[in-house]
XYZ file of C-alpha atoms in Angstrom:
465
model
C -32.082 13.533 -17.897
C -32.958 11.754 -14.660
C -30.261 9.183 -15.390
C -27.644 11.921 -15.857
C -28.661 13.523 -12.564
C -28.235 10.208 -10.754
C -24.767 9.735 -12.251
C -23.854 13.322 -11.347
C -24.896 12.627 -7.755
C -22.714 9.501 -7.729
C -19.752 11.457 -9.114
C -20.237 14.129 -6.437
C -20.298 11.503 -3.686
C -17.112 9.915 -5.088
C -15.355 13.307 -5.165
C -16.282 14.060 -1.541
C -15.196 10.567 -0.468
C -11.887 10.888 -2.355
C -11.101 14.259 -0.760
C -11.938 12.838 2.682
C -9.621 9.866 2.170
C -6.749 12.038 0.920
C -7.080 14.495 3.820
C -7.509 11.951 6.622
C -5.172 9.133 5.514
C -1.446 9.593 4.856
C 0.013 8.648 1.486
C 2.596 5.859 1.800
C 5.985 6.948 0.462
C 8.653 4.565 -0.743
C 12.341 4.488 0.064
C 13.334 6.802 -2.783
C 10.980 9.523 -1.535
C 11.090 9.105 2.237
C 14.719 8.086 2.674
C 15.996 5.081 4.618
C 18.096 1.961 4.094
C 18.297 -0.576 1.282
C 20.005 -3.940 1.641
C 20.669 -6.675 -0.891
C 20.968 -10.151 0.661
C 22.722 -12.975 -1.169
C 21.421 -16.473 -0.373
C 24.433 -18.792 -0.651
C 24.692 -22.450 -1.538
C 26.348 -25.181 0.539
C 27.935 -28.531 -0.322
C 24.623 -30.235 0.544
C 22.494 -27.636 -1.299
C 24.332 -26.782 -4.532
C 21.393 -24.816 -6.000
C 18.895 -22.377 -4.485
C 15.436 -23.505 -5.532
C 12.531 -20.994 -5.788
C 10.820 -22.531 -2.752
C 13.972 -22.136 -0.667
C 14.359 -18.524 -1.745
C 10.742 -17.760 -0.840
C 11.162 -19.391 2.567
C 14.249 -17.287 3.306
C 12.391 -14.179 2.105
C 9.601 -14.886 4.604
C 12.121 -15.229 7.434
C 13.724 -11.916 6.464
C 10.267 -10.301 6.273
C 9.449 -11.528 9.779
C 12.689 -9.983 11.034
C 11.879 -6.708 9.289
C 8.475 -6.701 10.984
C 10.308 -7.150 14.256
C 12.117 -3.879 13.559
C 8.759 -2.091 13.611
C 9.320 -0.608 10.133
C 6.177 0.382 8.275
C 5.905 0.404 4.454
C 8.928 -1.886 4.111
C 9.570 -3.889 0.943
C 11.036 -7.407 1.043
C 11.159 -9.235 -2.285
C 13.203 -11.743 -4.203
C 15.528 -10.584 -6.969
C 16.757 -13.028 -9.565
C 17.430 -16.590 -8.487
C 19.357 -16.086 -5.255
C 18.980 -12.557 -3.895
C 16.554 -10.691 -1.645
C 16.026 -6.931 -1.759
C 15.041 -5.181 1.487
C 13.916 -1.549 1.557
C 13.411 0.075 4.961
C 11.897 3.572 4.653
C 12.742 5.802 7.606
C 15.536 3.527 8.934
C 18.741 5.556 9.042
C 20.882 2.998 10.886
C 21.861 0.430 8.232
C 24.222 -1.323 10.658
C 21.311 -2.142 12.968
C 19.297 -3.490 10.043
C 22.283 -5.572 8.928
C 22.682 -7.095 12.379
C 19.018 -8.062 12.551
C 18.644 -9.360 9.005
C 21.938 -11.223 8.709
C 22.457 -14.874 9.594
C 20.493 -18.070 9.055
C 17.167 -18.659 10.806
C 17.363 -21.065 13.739
C 14.532 -23.545 14.340
C 14.209 -25.511 17.607
C 11.733 -28.024 19.042
C 11.755 -27.715 22.833
C 10.149 -29.415 25.818
C 8.206 -27.353 28.351
C 9.579 -27.583 31.878
C 7.495 -29.188 34.594
C 5.483 -26.897 36.872
C 5.514 -23.924 34.427
C 1.935 -24.219 33.126
C 0.559 -21.240 35.081
C 3.532 -19.018 34.317
C 3.324 -19.880 30.618
C -0.373 -18.960 30.495
C 0.398 -15.577 32.067
C 3.267 -14.877 29.663
C 1.212 -15.895 26.612
C -1.615 -13.575 27.681
C 0.853 -10.721 28.085
C 2.353 -11.480 24.695
C -1.066 -11.373 23.000
C -1.735 -7.969 24.565
C 1.624 -6.667 23.371
C 1.031 -7.981 19.847
C -2.379 -6.290 19.749
C -0.800 -3.060 20.949
C 1.907 -3.408 18.306
C -0.722 -3.588 15.557
C -2.489 -0.552 17.007
C 0.734 1.464 17.164
C 1.673 0.657 13.576
C -1.724 1.673 12.188
C -1.955 4.839 14.294
C 0.082 8.027 14.343
C 2.177 7.233 17.391
C 5.818 8.232 17.647
C 8.754 5.920 17.147
C 9.524 5.882 20.871
C 6.235 4.145 21.688
C 6.805 1.555 18.958
C 10.350 0.818 20.139
C 9.183 0.532 23.765
C 6.551 -2.012 22.772
C 9.109 -3.916 20.686
C 11.393 -4.106 23.707
C 8.547 -5.412 25.858
C 7.806 -8.072 23.216
C 11.447 -9.108 23.192
C 11.435 -9.496 26.985
C 8.221 -11.528 26.745
C 9.756 -13.867 24.147
C 12.805 -14.349 26.356
C 10.621 -15.102 29.387
C 8.688 -17.736 27.444
C 11.911 -19.294 26.129
C 13.104 -19.755 29.730
C 10.147 -22.068 30.359
C 11.437 -24.628 27.820
C 14.511 -26.802 27.502
C 16.275 -28.009 24.384
C 15.505 -31.471 23.022
C 18.316 -31.590 20.454
C 15.766 -31.509 17.625
C 16.301 -28.576 15.269
C 15.604 -27.263 11.811
C 18.411 -29.316 10.322
C 16.302 -32.425 11.014
C 13.105 -31.125 9.365
C 12.706 -32.178 5.728
C 9.326 -30.599 4.941
C 6.326 -28.743 6.414
C 3.116 -28.281 4.455
C -0.397 -26.943 5.115
C -2.901 -29.822 5.242
C -6.724 -29.601 5.047
C -8.807 -31.434 7.659
C -11.943 -31.814 5.567
C -13.687 -28.956 7.384
C -12.876 -25.277 7.713
C -9.726 -25.854 9.778
C -6.223 -26.612 8.528
C -3.259 -28.431 10.071
C 0.466 -28.341 9.358
C 2.102 -31.662 8.417
C 5.767 -32.176 9.373
C 8.306 -34.650 7.972
C 11.673 -35.320 9.639
C 14.778 -37.182 8.572
C 15.700 -40.463 10.320
C 17.488 -38.862 13.249
C 14.828 -36.203 13.561
C 12.113 -38.842 13.640
C 13.819 -40.598 16.552
C 14.311 -37.351 18.486
C 10.724 -36.308 17.813
C 9.411 -39.661 19.066
C 11.381 -39.294 22.294
C 10.280 -35.689 22.780
C 6.593 -36.420 22.237
C 6.791 -39.490 24.507
C 8.010 -37.282 27.357
C 5.199 -34.745 26.810
C 2.263 -37.052 25.954
C -0.650 -36.681 28.370
C 1.179 -34.265 30.689
C -0.526 -31.084 29.534
C 2.851 -29.542 28.868
C 3.458 -28.206 25.360
C 5.966 -28.812 22.621
C 7.481 -25.404 21.916
C 8.449 -24.668 18.317
C 10.878 -21.724 18.309
C 12.061 -19.765 15.286
C 14.826 -17.217 15.899
C 14.252 -17.613 19.653
C 10.558 -16.729 19.239
C 7.863 -19.325 19.864
C 5.643 -19.661 16.799
C 3.586 -22.683 17.930
C 3.012 -24.732 21.085
C 0.997 -27.912 20.344
C -0.059 -30.396 23.029
C 0.734 -34.132 22.600
C -2.194 -36.504 23.192
C -2.074 -39.166 25.902
C -2.348 -41.937 23.307
C 1.338 -41.395 22.460
C 2.576 -41.897 26.039
C 4.062 -45.356 25.320
C 6.039 -44.784 22.130
C 5.684 -41.113 21.227
C 4.855 -40.071 17.667
C 6.908 -42.399 15.473
C 7.554 -42.659 11.751
C 9.142 -39.249 11.297
C 5.811 -37.608 10.508
C 3.648 -35.372 12.684
C 0.718 -32.982 12.437
C 0.346 -29.672 14.262
C -3.360 -29.290 15.032
C -4.012 -25.653 15.854
C -7.371 -24.914 14.207
C -5.508 -22.814 11.654
C -7.039 -21.016 8.696
C -5.614 -21.934 5.294
C -3.461 -18.795 5.301
C -2.218 -19.352 8.862
C -1.302 -22.982 8.114
C 0.504 -21.982 4.938
C 2.377 -19.195 6.751
C 3.476 -21.549 9.515
C 4.621 -24.111 6.938
C 6.684 -21.449 5.171
C 8.207 -20.366 8.478
C 9.140 -23.924 9.380
C 10.611 -24.666 5.975
C 12.554 -21.423 6.140
C 13.895 -22.248 9.572
C 14.915 -25.667 8.324
C 17.069 -24.312 5.494
C 20.782 -24.744 6.291
C 21.757 -21.979 3.860
C 23.887 -19.023 4.868
C 23.049 -15.495 3.743
C 25.352 -12.545 3.197
C 24.486 -8.850 2.909
C 26.357 -7.777 -0.221
C 25.034 -4.214 -0.416
C 23.952 -1.814 2.325
C 23.277 1.775 1.379
C 21.414 4.728 2.817
C 19.099 7.060 0.880
C 19.051 10.503 2.459
C 15.756 12.180 3.335
C 16.861 15.360 1.570
C 17.088 13.397 -1.684
C 13.563 12.168 -1.061
C 12.256 15.696 -0.543
C 14.009 16.911 -3.683
C 12.528 14.013 -5.653
C 9.030 14.754 -4.391
C 9.303 18.473 -5.167
C 10.716 17.872 -8.651
C 8.051 15.269 -9.391
C 5.236 17.505 -8.151
C 6.531 20.437 -10.208
C 6.820 18.292 -13.330
C 3.372 16.783 -12.799
C 1.675 20.136 -12.181
C 3.471 21.766 -15.091
C 2.534 18.978 -17.487
C -1.071 18.944 -16.268
C -1.437 22.710 -16.749
C -0.118 22.480 -20.312
C -2.549 19.643 -21.062
C -5.474 21.636 -19.630
C -4.584 24.702 -21.706
C -4.249 22.633 -24.883
C -7.589 20.875 -24.368
C -9.455 24.172 -23.916
C -7.674 25.894 -26.818
C -8.205 23.075 -29.301
C -11.474 21.456 -28.268
C -13.263 24.471 -26.747
C -16.285 23.439 -24.659
C -15.552 19.680 -24.763
C -12.022 20.565 -23.660
C -13.401 22.282 -20.558
C -15.470 19.161 -19.803
C -12.411 16.968 -20.329
C -10.375 19.112 -17.922
C -13.015 18.725 -15.225
C -12.959 14.961 -15.801
C -9.153 14.946 -15.560
C -9.267 16.694 -12.188
C -11.863 14.175 -10.996
C -9.629 11.401 -12.317
C -6.618 12.721 -10.388
C -8.611 12.851 -7.131
C -10.076 9.350 -7.537
C -6.743 7.815 -8.497
C -4.900 9.403 -5.583
C -7.603 8.208 -3.178
C -7.346 4.691 -4.674
C -3.588 4.686 -4.027
C -4.193 5.593 -0.381
C -7.025 3.100 0.169
C -5.186 0.192 -1.442
C -1.998 0.941 0.478
C 0.101 1.574 -2.635
C 3.601 2.682 -1.653
C 4.296 5.673 -3.879
C 7.772 5.723 -5.418
C 9.354 7.991 -7.997
C 8.580 5.529 -10.849
C 5.091 5.249 -9.360
C 4.607 8.984 -9.748
C 5.832 8.610 -13.339
C 3.197 5.930 -13.904
C 0.537 8.215 -12.436
C 1.533 11.100 -14.731
C 1.604 8.752 -17.727
C -1.893 7.517 -16.893
C -3.082 11.142 -17.060
C -1.857 11.118 -20.645
C -3.855 7.948 -21.243
C -6.963 9.641 -19.823
C -6.446 12.620 -22.168
C -6.006 10.241 -25.078
C -9.452 8.753 -24.466
C -11.058 12.207 -24.514
C -9.197 13.125 -27.696
C -10.590 10.036 -29.455
C -14.121 10.842 -28.299
C -14.009 14.509 -29.342
C -12.477 13.779 -32.750
C -15.231 11.251 -33.415
C -17.789 13.842 -32.342
C -16.359 16.356 -34.801
C -16.517 13.799 -37.595
C -20.204 13.244 -36.882
C -20.876 17.005 -36.870
C -19.104 17.449 -40.200
C -21.231 14.606 -41.572
C -24.315 16.705 -40.851
C -25.685 14.978 -37.751
C -27.315 16.886 -34.916
C -25.217 17.959 -31.958
C -26.805 15.558 -29.478
C -26.532 12.602 -31.865
C -22.943 13.547 -32.717
C -21.953 13.480 -29.040
C -23.631 10.106 -28.510
C -22.049 8.677 -31.663
C -18.648 10.089 -30.690
C -18.657 8.122 -27.434
C -20.075 5.004 -29.077
C -17.617 4.931 -31.991
C -14.589 5.755 -29.842
C -15.347 3.092 -27.238
C -13.730 0.179 -29.089
C -10.516 2.142 -29.696
C -10.363 3.274 -26.065
C -11.001 -0.253 -24.828
C -8.329 -1.758 -27.085
C -5.737 0.834 -26.045
C -6.419 0.442 -22.345
C -6.525 -3.357 -22.437
C -3.162 -3.533 -24.181
C -1.745 -1.117 -21.587
C -3.112 -3.280 -18.765
C -1.519 -6.348 -20.360
C 1.816 -4.502 -20.425
C 1.323 -3.533 -16.765
C 0.637 -7.154 -15.850
C 3.831 -8.251 -17.623
C 5.874 -5.545 -15.876
C 4.442 -6.505 -12.484
C 4.934 -10.235 -13.052
C 8.431 -10.076 -14.506
C 9.725 -6.861 -12.950
C 11.035 -6.178 -9.477
C 11.173 -3.323 -7.009
C 10.436 0.072 -8.502
C 9.290 -1.435 -11.815
C 6.386 -3.089 -9.996
C 5.435 0.242 -8.425
C 5.327 1.816 -11.882
C 3.133 -1.015 -13.182
C 0.663 -0.801 -10.262
C 0.175 2.957 -10.432
C -0.171 2.923 -14.215
C -2.720 0.084 -14.118
C -4.819 1.784 -11.441
C -4.687 5.016 -13.414
C -5.825 3.326 -16.608
C -8.810 1.691 -14.887
C -9.927 4.969 -13.305
C -9.377 6.856 -16.573
C -11.820 4.504 -18.305
C -14.463 5.475 -15.753
C -13.851 9.220 -15.945
C -13.604 9.339 -19.760
C -16.662 7.204 -20.499
C -18.831 8.193 -17.530
C -17.839 11.612 -16.196
C -17.108 13.240 -19.568
C -20.230 11.789 -21.190
C -22.544 12.743 -18.335
C -21.169 16.273 -18.081
C -21.472 16.804 -21.846
C -25.085 15.606 -21.914
C -25.940 17.834 -18.940
C -24.344 20.827 -20.704
C -26.406 20.103 -23.829
C -29.575 20.444 -21.756
C -28.898 24.203 -21.599
C -29.907 26.034 -24.830
C -26.996 28.471 -24.586
C -24.489 25.636 -25.024
C -26.239 23.879 -27.918
C -24.033 25.535 -30.523
C -22.041 23.336 -32.887
C -19.245 25.919 -33.160
C -18.510 25.406 -29.460
C -17.710 21.783 -30.303
C -16.229 22.131 -33.775
C -14.839 25.572 -34.720
C -14.984 26.628 -38.385
C -17.764 24.164 -39.136
C -18.578 24.574 -42.805
C -22.304 24.679 -42.249
C -24.667 25.312 -39.413
C -26.189 22.250 -37.828
C -29.396 22.669 -35.887
C -29.392 20.893 -32.585
């Protein structure tokens, strides 16, 4: 009994924590529920690049994602579709023309030389930029209005322009960069290795020769925004860095080095993009979808609760309590993990409730079989959970495999369905095998509930508990 009390205490703590999370943190809503803009971008081939490779598509996707982040849009979705398209969903953005202007075009990569006598001014501008970036993160995670976010975005744009004025063009651009890859140093830090074509190697050697030992930086700009500013060592003052290869040493983490490599490769892609679809989803449609989904979910849940009580009696009441606990825990998990809830996602959530009911049905039917076989009530309940476990596990594992396939092979809303269903299945395993079992065993500790007919109506013979 002490074990059951400990589990009950844990369940109570989880319920309180779930309610706290749901009340204090907003649920992220997708484009179909919140309204906004959706764009489909076609990545086009050129005479020099007749086929869009997966790496190229991913690099372009990262560039588009960076531009979306520059819009200050929260809960956006940027993902590849097929072999040459990118889908962009911008919840809350009701000006698709603005989004099209920002997301269209090919990323521009430049290697620039810092002007003489600008060291102090650059340090001031970089400090200001760091403060603005920190403020941007704070605004996005808080509950500030759109005006504050847009004002900070404008200040960041002015800061980027001020920094760009401190550099001059060297003639070396993304069209000369052949590759950029994250490179380990042997310790905890990572570098980014660059490889240029023949012309690029010559331009890079000249640029680094001019900067070597001066303290001035080599500015790497992507879409007119500086993404790195390495310093060239004095040992390259005579010839510059030759051979067409270079290493950016910035004490990067593995993720930072990989991100910078992706940015550079993306900027180096001479592939045009075209927005082939630009549509707006109205907020009223989102509200209607939410209301219809909530009504359907509540209606279905009520019918399930009534059926469980009518058919399974006391175990049905226990199952209903477990289902309510399941719904709370799953909703809190969505919020904590940052799941963007879409209409298919709500469908996956409702379907997972059916999976949770299915587990309880298996358990209670097994329990009834044990009672009809003449076992005691307590032993029948224990055997019911034990014998149903393998069936529940098999059913849930196969569902999780299907979710993994949907997430891996699907796109957009299909992935949202897979994520919500998978989370629901995992939580349902906990509530069915832990909550239901614990509550049933606690109920059996009260003499008034130790009646086999409360578990199996019309039992042919009385079984002493």
